[in-house]
């Protein structure tokens, strides 16, 4: 009931203002993020930023388009040796432009609603967009500070698997078992890692011997042995 009341009184868009396109909103956010976002980040979409890989990990910050003229922030990591599963098949994502979420942290999952502090409407003023961008960056940096190596990715999956969510849990994200499993293999926990990889294959009817998956597992194993 309390969440419903909050949502009822959530700030609404000013219908008297014309909406702006994603690029214009992204330009406003980019100006606000300049100086706070590390210099190795590349803007790869209107509202999507990707960092350079460190220990095979790239940090991601994105404002995703939702219904109701809304854009809301999420962040997380992409792992270069983990392929992405889309459209029933696996493909590599080893560059900034192809990077995508292996581990996504979305405030909506925790609250069950779109938070005002990290979201904006397409017709919001520049001040509102800037405020949300800076607040999202601050929250993202706190989470990124706990994920500086592959072992931290595995630990973050473990930690978040024990949390309660109001929207999506880890199992609702396609990449979870694949990325979690390969990260565990890469840090030397092959048995637990294979358990997650097997779970991914079973859930999405992917053959374990698929060439790209076999190569990803081989790369993860090579990282484990140095």
Short mmCIF file of C-alpha atoms in Angstrom, two decimals:
data_model
loop_
_atom_site.label_atom_id
_atom_site.label_comp_id
_atom_site.label_asym_id
_atom_site.label_seq_id
_atom_site.Cartn_x
_atom_site.Cartn_y
_atom_site.Cartn_z
CA UNK A 1 0.00 0.00 0.00
CA UNK A 2 2.81 2.41 0.89
CA UNK A 3 4.51 1.79 -2.49
CA UNK A 4 1.21 2.49 -4.24
CA UNK A 5 0.87 5.80 -2.42
CA UNK A 6 4.41 6.77 -3.35
CA UNK A 7 3.77 5.94 -6.98
CA UNK A 8 0.51 7.91 -6.94
CA UNK A 9 2.35 11.03 -5.82
CA UNK A 10 5.40 10.49 -8.00
CA UNK A 11 6.43 13.54 -9.96
CA UNK A 12 4.60 13.61 -13.30
CA UNK A 13 5.86 14.97 -16.64
CA UNK A 14 5.01 18.53 -17.57
CA UNK A 15 2.79 17.95 -20.59
CA UNK A 16 3.25 21.55 -21.62
CA UNK A 17 6.90 20.91 -22.49
CA UNK A 18 7.93 19.29 -25.75
CA UNK A 19 9.84 15.98 -25.44
CA UNK A 20 13.49 15.81 -26.49
CA UNK A 21 15.18 13.08 -28.47
CA UNK A 22 17.60 10.65 -26.83
CA UNK A 23 20.66 12.31 -28.30
CA UNK A 24 19.74 15.71 -26.88
CA UNK A 25 19.08 14.18 -23.46
CA UNK A 26 22.33 12.25 -23.72
CA UNK A 27 24.25 15.43 -24.53
CA UNK A 28 22.89 17.04 -21.36
CA UNK A 29 23.77 13.97 -19.28
CA UNK A 30 27.24 13.74 -20.87
CA UNK A 31 28.01 17.35 -19.94
CA UNK A 32 26.97 16.67 -16.35
CA UNK A 33 29.03 13.46 -16.19
CA UNK A 34 32.16 15.07 -17.61
CA UNK A 35 34.81 15.19 -14.92
CA UNK A 36 33.03 12.65 -12.76
CA UNK A 37 33.02 9.76 -15.19
CA UNK A 38 36.48 8.25 -15.69
CA UNK A 39 38.25 9.42 -18.85
CA UNK A 40 38.39 5.87 -20.23
CA UNK A 41 34.61 5.78 -20.67
CA UNK A 42 33.24 5.95 -24.20
CA UNK A 43 29.76 7.08 -25.09
CA UNK A 44 28.49 4.29 -27.36
CA UNK A 45 24.82 5.28 -27.55
CA UNK A 46 22.66 8.29 -26.86
CA UNK A 47 22.49 7.42 -23.15
CA UNK A 48 24.99 4.58 -22.80
CA UNK A 49 28.60 4.76 -21.56
CA UNK A 50 31.17 1.92 -21.51
CA UNK A 51 34.59 1.85 -19.85
CA UNK A 52 37.81 0.19 -21.04
CA UNK A 53 38.39 -3.36 -19.78
CA UNK A 54 40.30 -3.94 -16.55
CA UNK A 55 40.81 -7.62 -15.65
CA UNK A 56 38.44 -8.39 -18.57
CA UNK A 57 35.69 -6.24 -16.99
CA UNK A 58 34.06 -3.17 -18.51
CA UNK A 59 31.87 -0.87 -16.41
CA UNK A 60 28.56 0.17 -17.96
CA UNK A 61 26.20 3.08 -17.24
CA UNK A 62 22.94 3.39 -19.15
CA UNK A 63 19.68 5.31 -19.02
CA UNK A 64 17.13 2.91 -20.42
CA UNK A 65 13.97 4.08 -22.15
CA UNK A 66 10.79 3.01 -20.35
CA UNK A 67 7.13 3.67 -20.98
CA UNK A 68 5.65 7.00 -20.07
CA UNK A 69 8.39 9.18 -21.58
CA UNK A 70 10.77 7.96 -18.86
CA UNK A 71 14.49 7.19 -18.84
CA UNK A 72 15.91 5.40 -15.79
CA UNK A 73 19.48 4.53 -14.88
CA UNK A 74 21.04 1.12 -14.53
CA UNK A 75 24.67 0.10 -14.32
CA UNK A 76 26.87 -2.96 -14.05
CA UNK A 77 29.58 -4.81 -15.93
CA UNK A 78 30.30 -6.53 -19.21
CA UNK A 79 32.91 -9.33 -19.26
CA UNK A 80 34.86 -9.56 -22.51
CA UNK A 81 35.19 -13.37 -22.64
CA UNK A 82 31.50 -13.94 -21.86
CA UNK A 83 29.39 -14.11 -25.05
CA UNK A 84 25.96 -12.56 -25.09
CA UNK A 85 22.85 -14.64 -25.69
CA UNK A 86 20.35 -12.87 -27.94
CA UNK A 87 17.83 -14.14 -30.43
CA UNK A 88 18.52 -17.75 -29.55
CA UNK A 89 22.25 -17.65 -30.27
CA UNK A 90 25.56 -16.62 -28.71
CA UNK A 91 27.89 -13.95 -30.05
CA UNK A 92 30.99 -12.13 -28.82
CA UNK A 93 30.93 -8.65 -27.29
CA UNK A 94 34.61 -7.83 -26.90
CA UNK A 95 34.49 -4.14 -27.88
CA UNK A 96 33.05 -1.02 -26.29
CA UNK A 97 30.37 -0.76 -28.98
CA UNK A 98 29.26 -4.37 -28.61
CA UNK A 99 29.54 -4.51 -24.79
CA UNK A 100 26.35 -5.37 -22.93
CA UNK A 101 25.23 -6.20 -19.42
CA UNK A 102 26.42 -9.48 -17.95
CA UNK A 103 25.62 -8.19 -14.46
CA UNK A 104 22.98 -5.45 -14.28
CA UNK A 105 22.20 -3.39 -11.19
CA UNK A 106 18.87 -1.63 -11.64
CA UNK A 107 17.36 0.41 -8.78
CA UNK A 108 13.88 -0.46 -10.05
CA UNK A 109 14.52 -4.08 -9.06
CA UNK A 110 14.99 -3.09 -5.43
CA UNK A 111 12.16 -0.58 -5.12
CA UNK A 112 9.64 -2.08 -7.53
CA UNK A 113 9.07 1.36 -9.02
CA UNK A 114 10.97 3.93 -11.06
CA UNK A 115 13.00 6.00 -8.57
CA UNK A 116 12.83 9.77 -8.99
CA UNK A 117 16.45 10.21 -8.00
CA UNK A 118 17.96 8.40 -11.02
CA UNK A 119 15.32 8.95 -13.70
CA UNK A 120 13.96 11.75 -15.85
CA UNK A 121 11.26 12.39 -18.42
CA UNK A 122 12.04 13.10 -22.05
CA UNK A 123 10.65 16.62 -21.65
CA UNK A 124 12.36 17.42 -18.35
CA UNK A 125 14.51 20.50 -17.89
CA UNK A 126 18.27 20.21 -18.21
CA UNK A 127 18.55 20.58 -14.43
CA UNK A 128 16.45 17.46 -13.85
CA UNK A 129 18.47 15.42 -16.35
CA UNK A 130 21.76 16.60 -14.85
CA UNK A 131 20.59 15.82 -11.31
CA UNK A 132 19.60 12.27 -12.24
CA UNK A 133 22.81 11.68 -14.18
CA UNK A 134 25.02 12.73 -11.27
CA UNK A 135 23.00 10.77 -8.72
CA UNK A 136 23.17 7.65 -10.90
CA UNK A 137 26.92 8.04 -11.39
CA UNK A 138 27.46 8.35 -7.63
CA UNK A 139 25.47 5.15 -6.97
CA UNK A 140 27.18 3.31 -9.83
CA UNK A 141 30.64 4.26 -8.59
CA UNK A 142 29.84 2.85 -5.17
CA UNK A 143 28.93 -0.51 -6.73
CA UNK A 144 31.86 -0.46 -9.19
CA UNK A 145 34.24 0.13 -6.28
CA UNK A 146 33.25 -3.33 -5.00
CA UNK A 147 33.79 -4.97 -8.41
CA UNK A 148 37.40 -4.41 -9.43
CA UNK A 149 38.34 -7.97 -10.46
CA UNK A 150 36.68 -11.13 -11.74
CA UNK A 151 36.49 -12.58 -8.23
CA UNK A 152 34.43 -9.55 -7.25
CA UNK A 153 31.98 -10.21 -10.09
CA UNK A 154 31.39 -13.71 -8.76
CA UNK A 155 31.06 -12.33 -5.23
CA UNK A 156 28.55 -9.72 -6.37
CA UNK A 157 26.41 -12.38 -8.04
CA UNK A 158 26.54 -14.42 -4.82
CA UNK A 159 25.68 -11.44 -2.66
CA UNK A 160 22.77 -10.31 -4.82
CA UNK A 161 21.41 -13.85 -5.13
CA UNK A 162 20.57 -13.63 -1.41
CA UNK A 163 18.75 -10.30 -1.68
CA UNK A 164 15.00 -9.84 -2.00
CA UNK A 165 13.78 -7.86 -5.00
CA UNK A 166 10.42 -6.33 -5.88
CA UNK A 167 10.85 -6.54 -9.66
CA UNK A 168 13.55 -8.62 -11.35
CA UNK A 169 15.82 -11.02 -9.46
CA UNK A 170 19.05 -12.46 -10.82
CA UNK A 171 17.23 -15.37 -12.44
CA UNK A 172 15.20 -12.94 -14.55
CA UNK A 173 18.35 -11.79 -16.37
CA UNK A 174 19.36 -14.01 -19.30
CA UNK A 175 23.11 -13.56 -18.76
CA UNK A 176 23.21 -14.41 -15.04
CA UNK A 177 24.15 -18.10 -15.00
CA UNK A 178 26.37 -17.81 -18.07
CA UNK A 179 28.37 -14.87 -16.73
CA UNK A 180 28.42 -16.11 -13.15
CA UNK A 181 29.58 -19.55 -14.27
CA UNK A 182 32.34 -18.32 -16.57
CA UNK A 183 33.54 -15.83 -13.93
CA UNK A 184 33.81 -18.68 -11.42
CA UNK A 185 35.76 -20.80 -13.92
CA UNK A 186 38.10 -17.84 -14.50
CA UNK A 187 38.88 -17.56 -10.78
CA UNK A 188 39.54 -21.28 -10.40
CA UNK A 189 36.20 -22.51 -9.09
CA UNK A 190 35.50 -24.72 -12.10
CA UNK A 191 32.98 -27.08 -10.52
CA UNK A 192 30.66 -24.36 -9.25
CA UNK A 193 31.16 -22.48 -12.48
CA UNK A 194 30.15 -25.46 -14.58
CA UNK A 195 27.03 -25.87 -12.47
CA UNK A 196 25.89 -22.38 -13.50
CA UNK A 197 26.89 -22.92 -17.14
CA UNK A 198 24.87 -26.14 -17.19
CA UNK A 199 21.89 -24.30 -15.71
CA UNK A 200 22.15 -21.67 -18.45
CA UNK A 201 22.35 -24.32 -21.19
CA UNK A 202 19.35 -26.18 -19.81
CA UNK A 203 17.22 -23.06 -19.41
CA UNK A 204 17.87 -21.74 -22.91
CA UNK A 205 18.36 -25.02 -24.79
CA UNK A 206 21.98 -24.24 -25.67
CA UNK A 207 24.20 -27.20 -26.49
CA UNK A 208 27.19 -27.26 -24.09
CA UNK A 209 29.50 -28.14 -26.98
CA UNK A 210 28.48 -25.04 -28.98
CA UNK A 211 31.73 -23.67 -30.43
CA UNK A 212 31.50 -20.18 -28.96
CA UNK A 213 30.56 -21.47 -25.50
CA UNK A 214 33.37 -24.03 -25.54
CA UNK A 215 35.84 -21.28 -26.50
CA UNK A 216 34.53 -18.98 -23.77
CA UNK A 217 34.99 -21.71 -21.18
CA UNK A 218 38.50 -22.45 -22.49
CA UNK A 219 39.42 -18.76 -22.21
CA UNK A 220 38.05 -18.61 -18.68
CA UNK A 221 40.06 -21.70 -17.74
CA UNK A 222 43.21 -20.18 -19.22
CA UNK A 223 42.71 -17.06 -17.10
CA UNK A 224 42.44 -19.24 -13.99
CA UNK A 225 45.83 -20.85 -14.57
CA UNK A 226 47.47 -17.59 -15.57
#
